[in-house]
PDB file of C-alpha atoms and ligand atoms in Angstrom:
ATOM      1  CA  UNK A   1      -0.061   0.076   0.018  1.00  0.00           C
ATOM      2  CA  UNK A   2       1.302   3.757  -0.661  1.00  0.00           C
ATOM      3  CA  UNK A   3       0.860   6.463   1.394  1.00  0.00           C
ATOM      4  CA  UNK A   4      -2.144   8.337  -1.073  1.00  0.00           C
ATOM      5  CA  UNK A   5      -3.757   4.764  -0.472  1.00  0.00           C
ATOM      6  CA  UNK A   6      -3.483   4.949   3.134  1.00  0.00           C
ATOM      7  CA  UNK A   7      -4.643   8.424   3.164  1.00  0.00           C
ATOM      8  CA  UNK A   8      -7.813   7.749   2.021  1.00  0.00           C
ATOM      9  CA  UNK A   9      -7.902   4.372   4.271  1.00  0.00           C
ATOM     10  CA  UNK A  10      -7.794   6.471   7.192  1.00  0.00           C
ATOM     11  CA  UNK A  11      -9.726   9.461   5.976  1.00  0.00           C
ATOM     12  CA  UNK A  12      -6.558  11.761   6.227  1.00  0.00           C
ATOM     13  CA  UNK A  13      -5.561  14.887   4.619  1.00  0.00           C
ATOM     14  CA  UNK A  14      -2.257  15.085   2.463  1.00  0.00           C
ATOM     15  CA  UNK A  15      -1.148  18.313   3.595  1.00  0.00           C
ATOM     16  CA  UNK A  16       1.031  18.334   0.760  1.00  0.00           C
ATOM     17  CA  UNK A  17       0.564  16.981  -2.032  1.00  0.00           C
ATOM     18  CA  UNK A  18       3.858  18.046  -3.436  1.00  0.00           C
ATOM     19  CA  UNK A  19       5.683  15.270  -1.578  1.00  0.00           C
ATOM     20  CA  UNK A  20       5.444  11.334  -3.092  1.00  0.00           C
ATOM     21  CA  UNK A  21       2.743   9.889  -1.984  1.00  0.00           C
ATOM     22  CA  UNK A  22       3.490   7.085  -4.554  1.00  0.00           C
ATOM     23  CA  UNK A  23       5.758   5.683  -1.751  1.00  0.00           C
ATOM     24  CA  UNK A  24       5.145   2.467  -0.044  1.00  0.00           C
ATOM     25  CA  UNK A  25       4.217   2.279   3.565  1.00  0.00           C
ATOM     26  CA  UNK A  26       5.915  -0.859   4.559  1.00  0.00           C
ATOM     27  CA  UNK A  27       4.963  -0.499   8.376  1.00  0.00           C
ATOM     28  CA  UNK A  28       3.167   1.319  11.301  1.00  0.00           C
ATOM     29  CA  UNK A  29       4.339   2.900  14.301  1.00  0.00           C
ATOM     30  CA  UNK A  30       3.247   5.487  17.276  1.00  0.00           C
ATOM     31  CA  UNK A  31       4.923   6.984  19.574  1.00  0.00           C
ATOM     32  CA  UNK A  32       5.814  10.588  20.806  1.00  0.00           C
ATOM     33  CA  UNK A  33       9.386  10.339  22.117  1.00  0.00           C
ATOM     34  CA  UNK A  34      11.920  11.326  19.402  1.00  0.00           C
ATOM     35  CA  UNK A  35      15.170   8.868  20.417  1.00  0.00           C
ATOM     36  CA  UNK A  36      12.693   5.766  21.141  1.00  0.00           C
ATOM     37  CA  UNK A  37      11.446   6.692  17.913  1.00  0.00           C
ATOM     38  CA  UNK A  38      14.860   6.937  16.735  1.00  0.00           C
ATOM     39  CA  UNK A  39      15.575   3.085  18.012  1.00  0.00           C
ATOM     40  CA  UNK A  40      12.454   1.423  16.560  1.00  0.00           C
ATOM     41  CA  UNK A  41      11.679   3.682  12.858  1.00  0.00           C
ATOM     42  CA  UNK A  42      13.064   1.951   9.722  1.00  0.00           C
ATOM     43  CA  UNK A  43      12.505   2.997   6.250  1.00  0.00           C
ATOM     44  CA  UNK A  44       9.193   2.898   5.076  1.00  0.00           C
ATOM     45  CA  UNK A  45       7.212   3.425   8.477  1.00  0.00           C
ATOM     46  CA  UNK A  46       3.935   5.615   8.651  1.00  0.00           C
ATOM     47  CA  UNK A  47       4.829   7.543  11.960  1.00  0.00           C
ATOM     48  CA  UNK A  48       1.632   8.701  14.019  1.00  0.00           C
ATOM     49  CA  UNK A  49       2.595  11.326  17.033  1.00  0.00           C
ATOM     50  CA  UNK A  50       1.087  14.208  18.183  1.00  0.00           C
ATOM     51  CA  UNK A  51       4.171  16.532  17.938  1.00  0.00           C
ATOM     52  CA  UNK A  52       4.279  18.822  15.285  1.00  0.00           C
ATOM     53  CA  UNK A  53       7.629  20.118  15.523  1.00  0.00           C
ATOM     54  CA  UNK A  54      10.880  20.513  12.906  1.00  0.00           C
ATOM     55  CA  UNK A  55      12.268  17.945  14.543  1.00  0.00           C
ATOM     56  CA  UNK A  56       9.728  14.970  13.401  1.00  0.00           C
ATOM     57  CA  UNK A  57      10.398  15.829   9.910  1.00  0.00           C
ATOM     58  CA  UNK A  58      14.679  15.758  11.281  1.00  0.00           C
ATOM     59  CA  UNK A  59      13.733  11.796  12.853  1.00  0.00           C
ATOM     60  CA  UNK A  60      11.484  11.080   9.617  1.00  0.00           C
ATOM     61  CA  UNK A  61      14.296  11.751   6.623  1.00  0.00           C
ATOM     62  CA  UNK A  62      16.897  10.349   8.928  1.00  0.00           C
ATOM     63  CA  UNK A  63      14.995   7.196   8.804  1.00  0.00           C
ATOM     64  CA  UNK A  64      13.929   7.126   5.078  1.00  0.00           C
ATOM     65  CA  UNK A  65       9.953   7.135   6.593  1.00  0.00           C
ATOM     66  CA  UNK A  66       7.288   6.583   4.585  1.00  0.00           C
ATOM     67  CA  UNK A  67       5.031   9.447   5.988  1.00  0.00           C
ATOM     68  CA  UNK A  68       4.213  11.470   9.273  1.00  0.00           C
ATOM     69  CA  UNK A  69       0.556  11.094  10.542  1.00  0.00           C
ATOM     70  CA  UNK A  70      -0.941  13.778  12.812  1.00  0.00           C
ATOM     71  CA  UNK A  71      -4.420  12.737  14.813  1.00  0.00           C
ATOM     72  CA  UNK A  72      -7.001  14.698  15.954  1.00  0.00           C
ATOM     73  CA  UNK A  73      -6.334  17.394  13.757  1.00  0.00           C
ATOM     74  CA  UNK A  74      -3.554  18.563  15.336  1.00  0.00           C
ATOM     75  CA  UNK A  75      -1.730  21.592  12.929  1.00  0.00           C
ATOM     76  CA  UNK A  76       1.676  22.049  10.962  1.00  0.00           C
ATOM     77  CA  UNK A  77       3.527  25.439  11.242  1.00  0.00           C
ATOM     78  CA  UNK A  78       4.146  26.809   7.559  1.00  0.00           C
ATOM     79  CA  UNK A  79       7.976  26.273   7.461  1.00  0.00           C
ATOM     80  CA  UNK A  80       7.837  23.045   9.398  1.00  0.00           C
ATOM     81  CA  UNK A  81       5.414  21.864   6.549  1.00  0.00           C
ATOM     82  CA  UNK A  82       7.865  22.955   3.513  1.00  0.00           C
ATOM     83  CA  UNK A  83      10.928  21.535   5.129  1.00  0.00           C
ATOM     84  CA  UNK A  84       8.725  18.175   4.819  1.00  0.00           C
ATOM     85  CA  UNK A  85       8.227  19.292   1.539  1.00  0.00           C
ATOM     86  CA  UNK A  86      11.717  19.761   0.489  1.00  0.00           C
ATOM     87  CA  UNK A  87      12.579  16.522   2.265  1.00  0.00           C
ATOM     88  CA  UNK A  88       9.652  14.666   0.276  1.00  0.00           C
ATOM     89  CA  UNK A  89       8.133  13.768   3.512  1.00  0.00           C
ATOM     90  CA  UNK A  90       4.306  12.997   2.718  1.00  0.00           C
ATOM     91  CA  UNK A  91       2.454  14.849   6.178  1.00  0.00           C
ATOM     92  CA  UNK A  92      -1.042  13.642   6.718  1.00  0.00           C
ATOM     93  CA  UNK A  93      -3.813  14.997   9.321  1.00  0.00           C
ATOM     94  CA  UNK A  94      -6.483  13.150  10.329  1.00  0.00           C
ATOM     95  CA  UNK A  95      -9.573  13.875  12.873  1.00  0.00           C
ATOM     96  CA  UNK A  96      -9.175  10.454  14.625  1.00  0.00           C
ATOM     97  CA  UNK A  97      -7.261   9.961  17.429  1.00  0.00           C
ATOM     98  CA  UNK A  98      -3.742   7.665  17.608  1.00  0.00           C
ATOM     99  CA  UNK A  99      -5.726   5.197  18.467  1.00  0.00           C
ATOM    100  CA  UNK A 100      -8.302   4.517  15.777  1.00  0.00           C
ATOM    101  CA  UNK A 101      -5.385   5.385  13.328  1.00  0.00           C
ATOM    102  CA  UNK A 102      -2.968   2.640  14.538  1.00  0.00           C
ATOM    103  CA  UNK A 103      -6.190   0.228  14.555  1.00  0.00           C
ATOM    104  CA  UNK A 104      -6.967   1.143  11.109  1.00  0.00           C
ATOM    105  CA  UNK A 105      -3.166   0.152  10.203  1.00  0.00           C
ATOM    106  CA  UNK A 106      -3.077  -2.773  12.142  1.00  0.00           C
ATOM    107  CA  UNK A 107      -6.927  -4.145  10.215  1.00  0.00           C
ATOM    108  CA  UNK A 108      -4.541  -3.392   6.828  1.00  0.00           C
ATOM    109  CA  UNK A 109      -1.926  -6.127   7.769  1.00  0.00           C
ATOM    110  CA  UNK A 110       0.987  -3.174   8.619  1.00  0.00           C
ATOM    111  CA  UNK A 111       3.358  -4.565  10.584  1.00  0.00           C
ATOM    112  CA  UNK A 112       5.834  -3.576  13.049  1.00  0.00           C
ATOM    113  CA  UNK A 113       8.724  -1.401  11.729  1.00  0.00           C
ATOM    114  CA  UNK A 114      11.658  -3.721  11.025  1.00  0.00           C
ATOM    115  CA  UNK A 115      15.191  -2.608  11.389  1.00  0.00           C
TER     116      UNK A 115
ATOM    117  CA  UNK B   1      44.832  11.352   3.681  1.00  0.00           C
ATOM    118  CA  UNK B   2      40.988  12.160   3.959  1.00  0.00           C
ATOM    119  CA  UNK B   3      38.259  11.772   1.530  1.00  0.00           C
ATOM    120  CA  UNK B   4      36.107  14.656   3.137  1.00  0.00           C
ATOM    121  CA  UNK B   5      37.242  16.742   6.281  1.00  0.00           C
ATOM    122  CA  UNK B   6      34.444  18.954   7.769  1.00  0.00           C
ATOM    123  CA  UNK B   7      33.853  21.011  11.271  1.00  0.00           C
ATOM    124  CA  UNK B   8      30.418  21.815  12.202  1.00  0.00           C
ATOM    125  CA  UNK B   9      29.761  23.838  15.461  1.00  0.00           C
ATOM    126  CA  UNK B  10      26.414  23.411  17.250  1.00  0.00           C
ATOM    127  CA  UNK B  11      25.090  25.862  19.665  1.00  0.00           C
ATOM    128  CA  UNK B  12      23.348  24.925  23.061  1.00  0.00           C
ATOM    129  CA  UNK B  13      19.621  26.028  22.722  1.00  0.00           C
ATOM    130  CA  UNK B  14      19.288  26.361  18.937  1.00  0.00           C
ATOM    131  CA  UNK B  15      16.449  23.667  18.384  1.00  0.00           C
ATOM    132  CA  UNK B  16      15.236  26.298  14.976  1.00  0.00           C
ATOM    133  CA  UNK B  17      18.596  24.717  12.803  1.00  0.00           C
ATOM    134  CA  UNK B  18      18.498  21.351  15.196  1.00  0.00           C
ATOM    135  CA  UNK B  19      19.085  18.060  12.965  1.00  0.00           C
ATOM    136  CA  UNK B  20      20.400  20.086  10.113  1.00  0.00           C
ATOM    137  CA  UNK B  21      24.254  19.179  10.645  1.00  0.00           C
ATOM    138  CA  UNK B  22      23.172  15.577  10.623  1.00  0.00           C
ATOM    139  CA  UNK B  23      21.151  16.233   7.059  1.00  0.00           C
ATOM    140  CA  UNK B  24      23.982  17.625   6.108  1.00  0.00           C
ATOM    141  CA  UNK B  25      26.227  15.231   6.949  1.00  0.00           C
ATOM    142  CA  UNK B  26      23.759  12.572   5.370  1.00  0.00           C
ATOM    143  CA  UNK B  27      23.632  14.830   2.196  1.00  0.00           C
ATOM    144  CA  UNK B  28      27.250  14.559   1.845  1.00  0.00           C
ATOM    145  CA  UNK B  29      27.767  10.258   2.354  1.00  0.00           C
ATOM    146  CA  UNK B  30      24.192   9.604  -0.121  1.00  0.00           C
ATOM    147  CA  UNK B  31      26.533  11.450  -2.658  1.00  0.00           C
ATOM    148  CA  UNK B  32      29.239   9.629  -2.036  1.00  0.00           C
ATOM    149  CA  UNK B  33      26.894   6.013  -2.474  1.00  0.00           C
ATOM    150  CA  UNK B  34      27.006   5.057   0.958  1.00  0.00           C
ATOM    151  CA  UNK B  35      24.756   1.761   1.597  1.00  0.00           C
ATOM    152  CA  UNK B  36      21.356   2.797   3.010  1.00  0.00           C
ATOM    153  CA  UNK B  37      21.605   0.879   5.754  1.00  0.00           C
ATOM    154  CA  UNK B  38      24.867   1.755   6.988  1.00  0.00           C
ATOM    155  CA  UNK B  39      23.698   5.974   6.145  1.00  0.00           C
ATOM    156  CA  UNK B  40      20.992   5.547   8.353  1.00  0.00           C
ATOM    157  CA  UNK B  41      22.795   4.256  11.636  1.00  0.00           C
ATOM    158  CA  UNK B  42      25.465   6.982  10.882  1.00  0.00           C
ATOM    159  CA  UNK B  43      22.296   9.800  10.846  1.00  0.00           C
ATOM    160  CA  UNK B  44      21.188   8.193  14.377  1.00  0.00           C
ATOM    161  CA  UNK B  45      24.052   9.071  15.813  1.00  0.00           C
ATOM    162  CA  UNK B  46      24.710  12.284  14.160  1.00  0.00           C
ATOM    163  CA  UNK B  47      21.462  13.113  15.154  1.00  0.00           C
ATOM    164  CA  UNK B  48      21.240  12.112  18.981  1.00  0.00           C
ATOM    165  CA  UNK B  49      24.861  13.281  19.545  1.00  0.00           C
ATOM    166  CA  UNK B  50      23.746  17.027  17.862  1.00  0.00           C
ATOM    167  CA  UNK B  51      20.716  17.401  19.861  1.00  0.00           C
ATOM    168  CA  UNK B  52      23.005  16.380  23.043  1.00  0.00           C
ATOM    169  CA  UNK B  53      24.544  19.359  22.297  1.00  0.00           C
ATOM    170  CA  UNK B  54      21.349  21.784  21.490  1.00  0.00           C
ATOM    171  CA  UNK B  55      20.201  20.090  24.726  1.00  0.00           C
ATOM    172  CA  UNK B  56      23.077  19.607  27.270  1.00  0.00           C
ATOM    173  CA  UNK B  57      25.774  20.684  26.384  1.00  0.00           C
ATOM    174  CA  UNK B  58      26.953  24.536  26.472  1.00  0.00           C
ATOM    175  CA  UNK B  59      27.945  24.231  22.783  1.00  0.00           C
ATOM    176  CA  UNK B  60      30.396  22.219  21.096  1.00  0.00           C
ATOM    177  CA  UNK B  61      31.304  20.915  17.622  1.00  0.00           C
ATOM    178  CA  UNK B  62      31.062  17.756  15.356  1.00  0.00           C
ATOM    179  CA  UNK B  63      34.439  16.530  13.451  1.00  0.00           C
ATOM    180  CA  UNK B  64      32.785  14.881  10.276  1.00  0.00           C
ATOM    181  CA  UNK B  65      35.624  12.725   8.908  1.00  0.00           C
ATOM    182  CA  UNK B  66      35.387  10.168   5.509  1.00  0.00           C
ATOM    183  CA  UNK B  67      38.411   8.153   4.372  1.00  0.00           C
ATOM    184  CA  UNK B  68      39.086   4.600   2.677  1.00  0.00           C
ATOM    185  CA  UNK B  69      38.589   2.950   6.263  1.00  0.00           C
ATOM    186  CA  UNK B  70      35.103   4.708   6.836  1.00  0.00           C
ATOM    187  CA  UNK B  71      33.183   7.704   8.537  1.00  0.00           C
ATOM    188  CA  UNK B  72      34.598   8.782  11.896  1.00  0.00           C
ATOM    189  CA  UNK B  73      32.157  11.642  14.097  1.00  0.00           C
ATOM    190  CA  UNK B  74      34.596  13.236  16.570  1.00  0.00           C
ATOM    191  CA  UNK B  75      32.463  15.830  19.058  1.00  0.00           C
ATOM    192  CA  UNK B  76      33.360  17.722  21.505  1.00  0.00           C
ATOM    193  CA  UNK B  77      31.546  20.402  23.996  1.00  0.00           C
ATOM    194  CA  UNK B  78      32.918  22.915  26.065  1.00  0.00           C
ATOM    195  CA  UNK B  79      30.896  21.377  29.524  1.00  0.00           C
ATOM    196  CA  UNK B  80      29.294  20.936  31.721  1.00  0.00           C
ATOM    197  CA  UNK B  81      30.585  17.065  31.672  1.00  0.00           C
ATOM    198  CA  UNK B  82      28.823  14.022  32.496  1.00  0.00           C
ATOM    199  CA  UNK B  83      29.195  13.156  36.523  1.00  0.00           C
ATOM    200  CA  UNK B  84      28.323   9.613  35.954  1.00  0.00           C
ATOM    201  CA  UNK B  85      29.076   7.753  32.398  1.00  0.00           C
ATOM    202  CA  UNK B  86      27.188   4.534  33.890  1.00  0.00           C
ATOM    203  CA  UNK B  87      23.879   6.585  34.787  1.00  0.00           C
ATOM    204  CA  UNK B  88      23.904   8.405  31.556  1.00  0.00           C
ATOM    205  CA  UNK B  89      24.224   5.369  29.358  1.00  0.00           C
ATOM    206  CA  UNK B  90      21.369   3.571  30.686  1.00  0.00           C
ATOM    207  CA  UNK B  91      18.194   3.643  28.820  1.00  0.00           C
ATOM    208  CA  UNK B  92      15.354   5.331  29.931  1.00  0.00           C
ATOM    209  CA  UNK B  93      18.181   8.213  32.397  1.00  0.00           C
ATOM    210  CA  UNK B  94      17.530  11.435  31.132  1.00  0.00           C
ATOM    211  CA  UNK B  95      17.866  14.925  33.365  1.00  0.00           C
ATOM    212  CA  UNK B  96      16.186  17.023  29.889  1.00  0.00           C
ATOM    213  CA  UNK B  97      14.519  19.657  31.664  1.00  0.00           C
ATOM    214  CA  UNK B  98      10.356  19.773  31.224  1.00  0.00           C
ATOM    215  CA  UNK B  99      10.705  22.258  28.242  1.00  0.00           C
ATOM    216  CA  UNK B 100      12.150  20.159  26.134  1.00  0.00           C
ATOM    217  CA  UNK B 101      10.502  16.917  27.270  1.00  0.00           C
ATOM    218  CA  UNK B 102       7.129  18.429  26.322  1.00  0.00           C
ATOM    219  CA  UNK B 103       8.887  18.060  22.572  1.00  0.00           C
ATOM    220  CA  UNK B 104       9.674  14.622  23.207  1.00  0.00           C
ATOM    221  CA  UNK B 105      12.937  14.499  23.959  1.00  0.00           C
ATOM    222  CA  UNK B 106      14.755  13.177  27.353  1.00  0.00           C
ATOM    223  CA  UNK B 107      13.268   9.032  26.902  1.00  0.00           C
ATOM    224  CA  UNK B 108      17.283   8.955  28.147  1.00  0.00           C
ATOM    225  CA  UNK B 109      17.840   6.900  24.931  1.00  0.00           C
ATOM    226  CA  UNK B 110      20.263   9.292  23.164  1.00  0.00           C
ATOM    227  CA  UNK B 111      23.698   7.612  24.477  1.00  0.00           C
ATOM    228  CA  UNK B 112      22.343   4.109  23.981  1.00  0.00           C
ATOM    229  CA  UNK B 113      21.038   4.170  20.487  1.00  0.00           C
ATOM    230  CA  UNK B 114      24.795   5.657  19.660  1.00  0.00           C
ATOM    231  CA  UNK B 115      26.048   2.674  20.986  1.00  0.00           C
ATOM    232  CA  UNK B 116      23.990   0.274  19.602  1.00  0.00           C
ATOM    233  CA  UNK B 117      23.986   1.976  16.378  1.00  0.00           C
ATOM    234  CA  UNK B 118      27.958   2.755  16.057  1.00  0.00           C
ATOM    235  CA  UNK B 119      30.656   0.248  15.109  1.00  0.00           C
ATOM    236  CA  UNK B 120      32.745   2.077  17.843  1.00  0.00           C
ATOM    237  CA  UNK B 121      31.904   4.094  20.244  1.00  0.00           C
ATOM    238  CA  UNK B 122      33.902   5.808  23.162  1.00  0.00           C
ATOM    239  CA  UNK B 123      32.726   8.455  25.449  1.00  0.00           C
ATOM    240  CA  UNK B 124      34.842  10.479  27.849  1.00  0.00           C
ATOM    241  CA  UNK B 125      34.118  13.242  29.912  1.00  0.00           C
ATOM    242  CA  UNK B 126      34.874  15.942  32.833  1.00  0.00           C
ATOM    243  CA  UNK B 127      32.992  17.677  34.914  1.00  0.00           C
ATOM    244  CA  UNK B 128      33.684  21.396  34.308  1.00  0.00           C
ATOM    245  CA  UNK B 129      35.551  20.956  31.501  1.00  0.00           C
ATOM    246  CA  UNK B 130      33.510  18.792  28.718  1.00  0.00           C
ATOM    247  CA  UNK B 131      32.518  15.567  27.165  1.00  0.00           C
ATOM    248  CA  UNK B 132      34.333  14.272  24.276  1.00  0.00           C
ATOM    249  CA  UNK B 133      32.456  11.215  22.260  1.00  0.00           C
ATOM    250  CA  UNK B 134      34.293   9.492  19.327  1.00  0.00           C
ATOM    251  CA  UNK B 135      32.114   7.222  16.536  1.00  0.00           C
ATOM    252  CA  UNK B 136      33.227   5.513  13.451  1.00  0.00           C
ATOM    253  CA  UNK B 137      31.400   3.463  11.297  1.00  0.00           C
ATOM    254  CA  UNK B 138      32.943   1.231   8.966  1.00  0.00           C
ATOM    255  CA  UNK B 139      32.721   0.665   5.059  1.00  0.00           C
ATOM    256  CA  UNK B 140      32.213  -2.335   3.332  1.00  0.00           C
TER     257      UNK B 140
HETATM  258  N1  LIG C   1      26.734  16.506  25.508  1.00  0.00           N
HETATM  259  C1  LIG C   1      26.436  16.030  26.848  1.00  0.00           C
HETATM  260  N2  LIG C   1      26.710  17.120  27.711  1.00  0.00           N
HETATM  261  C2  LIG C   1      26.675  16.787  29.060  1.00  0.00           C
HETATM  262  N3  LIG C   1      25.543  16.132  29.534  1.00  0.00           N
HETATM  263  C3  LIG C   1      24.946  15.178  28.788  1.00  0.00           C
HETATM  264  C4  LIG C   1      25.754  15.664  27.504  1.00  0.00           C
HETATM  265  N4  LIG C   1      25.051  14.503  26.490  1.00  0.00           N
HETATM  266  C5  LIG C   1      24.102  13.355  27.674  1.00  0.00           C
HETATM  267  N5  LIG C   1      24.313  14.368  28.525  1.00  0.00           N
HETATM  268  C6  LIG C   1      23.702  13.381  30.190  1.00  0.00           C
HETATM  269  O1  LIG C   1      23.234  11.962  29.323  1.00  0.00           O
HETATM  270  C7  LIG C   1      22.258  12.159  29.651  1.00  0.00           C
HETATM  271  C8  LIG C   1      21.547  10.924  28.853  1.00  0.00           C
HETATM  272  O2  LIG C   1      21.981  11.339  27.282  1.00  0.00           O
HETATM  273  P1  LIG C   1      20.655  10.563  26.316  1.00  0.00           P
HETATM  274  O3  LIG C   1      20.946  11.516  25.355  1.00  0.00           O
HETATM  275  O4  LIG C   1      20.667   8.937  26.426  1.00  0.00           O
HETATM  276  O5  LIG C   1      19.313  10.997  26.822  1.00  0.00           O
HETATM  277  P2  LIG C   1      18.689  12.286  26.605  1.00  0.00           P
HETATM  278  O6  LIG C   1      19.271  13.681  25.783  1.00  0.00           O
HETATM  279  O7  LIG C   1      18.275  12.820  27.952  1.00  0.00           O
HETATM  280  O8  LIG C   1      17.186  12.386  26.092  1.00  0.00           O
HETATM  281  P3  LIG C   1      16.741  11.613  24.459  1.00  0.00           P
HETATM  282  O9  LIG C   1      18.230  11.551  23.684  1.00  0.00           O
HETATM  283  O10 LIG C   1      16.064   9.954  24.907  1.00  0.00           O
HETATM  284  O11 LIG C   1      15.869  12.370  24.051  1.00  0.00           O
HETATM  285  C9  LIG C   1      21.254  13.090  29.629  1.00  0.00           C
HETATM  286  O12 LIG C   1      20.239  13.654  30.179  1.00  0.00           O
HETATM  287  C10 LIG C   1      22.116  14.080  29.957  1.00  0.00           C
HETATM  288  O13 LIG C   1      22.196  14.542  31.322  1.00  0.00           O
HETATM  289 MG1  LIG C   2      19.827  12.857  23.860  1.00  0.00          MG
END
């Protein structure tokens, strides 16, 4: 499944459609502690987090993640979003909670990240 | 003779540019054709060490070099130093202030992440002087 297809399933909006939404989603993860994500995240991970600052994009970029998903309609600043676009990281935003989003990913058979 | 040798300065509390040194290092190594799995390990280490300089140190430098044998990150700061290295290396141990914990820092995972991802890892610290971390990554 790619990021665009995942966005549809999650009823999420891609905030920067200029970024590559054809990227394959290989795994899912939910965590708001950045170093914890650094330890567990992997290439192709769809990362659900309530954090919406620049360092989220840095972590997603350094690990070659598929996308970042913001739950509960959390907004992201203009500057952070344009960095995400520069780094080709799609940022999705949904009205659902992290719990619901993870449940939907899980139901699609998307596994935990594999290092 | 190193193929690449660069020194990056990292300032205390500079959250605006935090992560930029790691992004530059990644870009440079990607151009050199470094394997993506090795590149990710280097990125984890450079990012963790860079953020520790921003959050915990009074400022420092990341000395980045590449030669035939591999990639080296030599990181030095001007204090305050770490009183107990065994404690600092423990997963979950952190002195990060509340202000940065609300941003998602302070899991106490940075140093353990570096140790796990570097092929060689060495840390020395003297209170009142500073901390020095050496990390090496072998290139096949
Ligand atoms: N350059 C440094 N100067 C002084 N103290 C440091 C430095 N780097 C790390 N420390 C100390 O070691 C502790 C553990 O560092 P580590 O990177 O493992 O966790 P953290 O930075 O607190 O949280 P995280 O990295 O998970 O966001 C820090 O909380 C701090 O007390
Ligand atoms: Mg740290």
